[in-house]
């Protein structure tokens, strides 16, 4: 395997693939035709020197991925809206409205994610304070609950037909990147033979976020429950930055230690990816 620097994600009936300075999103429209959009972009790392620093660069990369991911999802969804809502009048007012709604949706998604995967496990573990007086042990229990919630959530949504379809595109994206990184010509045949699991996947990143949070909160000792809640929210960017460094290293290395720490995230990818057809 040779690191390619190519990343991507599944969108509705398609995929987005991103290189160093441009990205492409391809969507299969209701009539079966494939619409392809290719655009240049400039990473924040090229604009700001601080965005190149370890850990901090992970925070910037995470923010960029969220913005581009929401934008490409919104683009793919536009082909599947009702006919009367699908007019292509791209006035500035319509664009501003779309950007506003996309921003609100992103904020809402972040709030829900923090509530479900950060605060809920904390409050459940705190209910055990009489049985488990140790803050550190409750922190470990909190981590186990967080993992269980995440796995349960992914397993539940994978039962939905539309989500299974998205997971097939997710698998297709991984197969293409693996095909390229193995030095094979990018053909349907070669891609189908490639693995649907990849070490630099967002699923693995989310596992590292959970794993790093467990370790971090185990060593941070704060007795006041309110402060512990605030710390969990305040340290989210730091945890994301550390997790980015781990997955960045994993994408460039293949030693035994990297394989061991990457294994749980790659196992989780079996839930978030499905084998695509040709």
GROMACS .gro file of C-alpha atoms in nm, residues 2-182:
model
  181
    2UNK     CA    1   0.121   0.350  -0.084
    3UNK     CA    2  -0.035   0.658   0.076
    4UNK     CA    3  -0.231   0.855  -0.186
    5UNK     CA    4  -0.362   1.150   0.016
    6UNK     CA    5  -0.706   1.087  -0.135
    7UNK     CA    6  -1.009   1.092   0.093
    8UNK     CA    7  -1.381   1.101   0.044
    9UNK     CA    8  -1.724   1.010   0.168
   10UNK     CA    9  -2.051   0.864   0.052
   11UNK     CA   10  -2.333   1.100  -0.041
   12UNK     CA   11  -2.690   1.029  -0.150
   13UNK     CA   12  -2.661   0.801  -0.456
   14UNK     CA   13  -2.296   0.888  -0.506
   15UNK     CA   14  -1.953   0.964  -0.370
   16UNK     CA   15  -1.728   1.261  -0.306
   17UNK     CA   16  -1.353   1.219  -0.356
   18UNK     CA   17  -1.102   1.478  -0.240
   19UNK     CA   18  -0.738   1.532  -0.330
   20UNK     CA   19  -0.492   1.798  -0.221
   21UNK     CA   20  -0.641   2.094  -0.410
   22UNK     CA   21  -0.964   1.977  -0.577
   23UNK     CA   22  -1.258   1.754  -0.511
   24UNK     CA   23  -1.521   1.581  -0.720
   25UNK     CA   24  -1.871   1.464  -0.635
   26UNK     CA   25  -2.058   1.221  -0.859
   27UNK     CA   26  -2.430   1.153  -0.817
   28UNK     CA   27  -2.652   0.904  -0.995
   29UNK     CA   28  -2.966   1.100  -1.082
   30UNK     CA   29  -3.320   0.954  -1.082
   31UNK     CA   30  -3.296   0.902  -1.461
   32UNK     CA   31  -2.983   0.687  -1.418
   33UNK     CA   32  -2.738   0.942  -1.556
   34UNK     CA   33  -2.432   1.034  -1.347
   35UNK     CA   34  -2.376   1.402  -1.275
   36UNK     CA   35  -2.013   1.494  -1.197
   37UNK     CA   36  -1.899   1.819  -1.040
   38UNK     CA   37  -1.528   1.898  -1.002
   39UNK     CA   38  -1.412   2.203  -0.809
   40UNK     CA   39  -1.088   2.350  -0.678
   41UNK     CA   40  -1.057   2.435  -0.310
   42UNK     CA   41  -0.790   2.583  -0.086
   43UNK     CA   42  -0.726   2.418   0.246
   44UNK     CA   43  -0.706   2.632   0.559
   45UNK     CA   44  -0.358   2.485   0.610
   46UNK     CA   45  -0.246   2.682   0.305
   47UNK     CA   46  -0.402   3.004   0.434
   48UNK     CA   47  -0.294   2.998   0.798
   49UNK     CA   48   0.042   2.884   0.936
   50UNK     CA   49  -0.120   2.782   1.268
   51UNK     CA   50  -0.334   2.529   1.079
   52UNK     CA   51  -0.019   2.326   1.005
   53UNK     CA   52   0.071   2.265   1.370
   54UNK     CA   53   0.015   1.911   1.511
   55UNK     CA   54  -0.322   1.861   1.686
   56UNK     CA   55  -0.437   2.210   1.577
   57UNK     CA   56  -0.428   2.095   1.213
   58UNK     CA   57  -0.664   1.815   1.311
   59UNK     CA   58  -0.919   2.067   1.442
   60UNK     CA   59  -0.901   2.262   1.116
   61UNK     CA   60  -0.920   1.943   0.908
   62UNK     CA   61  -1.224   1.825   1.104
   63UNK     CA   62  -1.402   2.159   1.050
   64UNK     CA   63  -1.318   2.151   0.678
   65UNK     CA   64  -1.446   1.795   0.645
   66UNK     CA   65  -1.775   1.886   0.816
   67UNK     CA   66  -1.827   2.186   0.588
   68UNK     CA   67  -1.739   2.001   0.266
   69UNK     CA   68  -1.933   1.693   0.375
   70UNK     CA   69  -2.251   1.890   0.444
   71UNK     CA   70  -2.211   2.083   0.118
   72UNK     CA   71  -2.171   1.771  -0.096
   73UNK     CA   72  -2.456   1.593   0.084
   74UNK     CA   73  -2.679   1.893   0.018
   75UNK     CA   74  -2.571   1.889  -0.348
   76UNK     CA   75  -2.650   1.519  -0.390
   77UNK     CA   76  -2.986   1.560  -0.217
   78UNK     CA   77  -3.088   1.835  -0.461
   79UNK     CA   78  -3.123   1.577  -0.741
   80UNK     CA   79  -3.373   1.376  -0.538
   81UNK     CA   80  -3.608   1.650  -0.427
   82UNK     CA   81  -3.960   1.688  -0.560
   83UNK     CA   82  -3.972   1.826  -0.914
   84UNK     CA   83  -4.127   2.157  -0.809
   85UNK     CA   84  -3.853   2.208  -0.548
   86UNK     CA   85  -3.576   2.126  -0.788
   87UNK     CA   86  -3.565   2.442  -0.996
   88UNK     CA   87  -3.217   2.550  -1.088
   89UNK     CA   88  -3.258   2.922  -1.031
   90UNK     CA   89  -2.934   2.991  -0.847
   91UNK     CA   90  -3.003   3.346  -0.737
   92UNK     CA   91  -2.793   3.499  -0.460
   93UNK     CA   92  -3.095   3.505  -0.229
   94UNK     CA   93  -3.162   3.134  -0.284
   95UNK     CA   94  -2.794   3.058  -0.227
   96UNK     CA   95  -2.794   3.256   0.097
   97UNK     CA   96  -3.106   3.072   0.213
   98UNK     CA   97  -2.949   2.733   0.130
   99UNK     CA   98  -2.628   2.828   0.312
  100UNK     CA   99  -2.830   2.940   0.615
  101UNK     CA  100  -3.028   2.616   0.631
  102UNK     CA  101  -2.711   2.410   0.581
  103UNK     CA  102  -2.544   2.600   0.865
  104UNK     CA  103  -2.842   2.547   1.095
  105UNK     CA  104  -2.855   2.176   1.007
  106UNK     CA  105  -2.485   2.142   1.085
  107UNK     CA  106  -2.524   2.316   1.423
  108UNK     CA  107  -2.827   2.098   1.505
  109UNK     CA  108  -2.636   1.781   1.410
  110UNK     CA  109  -2.342   1.879   1.632
  111UNK     CA  110  -2.574   1.953   1.928
  112UNK     CA  111  -2.752   1.618   1.889
  113UNK     CA  112  -2.420   1.432   1.858
  114UNK     CA  113  -2.281   1.599   2.172
  115UNK     CA  114  -2.602   1.523   2.363
  116UNK     CA  115  -2.621   1.159   2.253
  117UNK     CA  116  -2.255   1.052   2.259
  118UNK     CA  117  -2.098   1.289   2.514
  119UNK     CA  118  -2.354   1.401   2.772
  120UNK     CA  119  -2.587   1.098   2.784
  121UNK     CA  120  -2.309   0.846   2.870
  122UNK     CA  121  -2.180   1.089   3.134
  123UNK     CA  122  -2.519   1.128   3.306
  124UNK     CA  123  -2.585   0.752   3.294
  125UNK     CA  124  -2.247   0.677   3.456
  126UNK     CA  125  -2.303   0.950   3.718
  127UNK     CA  126  -2.622   0.776   3.827
  128UNK     CA  127  -2.395   0.494   3.947
  129UNK     CA  128  -2.202   0.716   4.190
  130UNK     CA  129  -2.340   0.534   4.497
  131UNK     CA  130  -2.245   0.192   4.362
  132UNK     CA  131  -1.922   0.311   4.196
  133UNK     CA  132  -1.767   0.591   4.407
  134UNK     CA  133  -1.445   0.606   4.198
  135UNK     CA  134  -1.453   0.887   3.938
  136UNK     CA  135  -1.194   0.703   3.727
  137UNK     CA  136  -1.395   0.381   3.722
  138UNK     CA  137  -1.711   0.574   3.633
  139UNK     CA  138  -1.511   0.733   3.352
  140UNK     CA  139  -1.432   0.386   3.214
  141UNK     CA  140  -1.798   0.287   3.244
  142UNK     CA  141  -1.889   0.610   3.063
  143UNK     CA  142  -1.653   0.512   2.780
  144UNK     CA  143  -1.805   0.164   2.752
  145UNK     CA  144  -2.155   0.318   2.737
  146UNK     CA  145  -2.036   0.561   2.467
  147UNK     CA  146  -1.899   0.275   2.256
  148UNK     CA  147  -2.220   0.073   2.304
  149UNK     CA  148  -2.436   0.371   2.203
  150UNK     CA  149  -2.227   0.436   1.893
  151UNK     CA  150  -2.227   0.072   1.780
  152UNK     CA  151  -2.600   0.041   1.856
  153UNK     CA  152  -2.676   0.361   1.664
  154UNK     CA  153  -2.480   0.248   1.357
  155UNK     CA  154  -2.635  -0.099   1.370
  156UNK     CA  155  -2.986   0.049   1.398
  157UNK     CA  156  -2.954   0.290   1.105
  158UNK     CA  157  -2.793   0.018   0.890
  159UNK     CA  158  -3.131  -0.160   0.897
  160UNK     CA  159  -3.283   0.127   0.696
  161UNK     CA  160  -3.284   0.053   0.322
  162UNK     CA  161  -3.170   0.403   0.220
  163UNK     CA  162  -2.883   0.397   0.469
  164UNK     CA  163  -2.772   0.054   0.347
  165UNK     CA  164  -2.754   0.208   0.000
  166UNK     CA  165  -2.534   0.490   0.134
  167UNK     CA  166  -2.314   0.232   0.308
  168UNK     CA  167  -2.269   0.057  -0.030
  169UNK     CA  168  -2.140   0.384  -0.177
  170UNK     CA  169  -1.916   0.415   0.130
  171UNK     CA  170  -1.777   0.071   0.050
  172UNK     CA  171  -1.730   0.173  -0.314
  173UNK     CA  172  -1.533   0.481  -0.207
  174UNK     CA  173  -1.297   0.267   0.005
  175UNK     CA  174  -1.254   0.009  -0.270
  176UNK     CA  175  -1.149   0.280  -0.516
  177UNK     CA  176  -0.895   0.434  -0.277
  178UNK     CA  177  -0.755   0.091  -0.188
  179UNK     CA  178  -0.730   0.009  -0.558
  180UNK     CA  179  -0.529   0.328  -0.621
  181UNK     CA  180  -0.307   0.281  -0.316
  182UNK     CA  181  -0.222  -0.074  -0.425
   0.00000   0.00000   0.00000
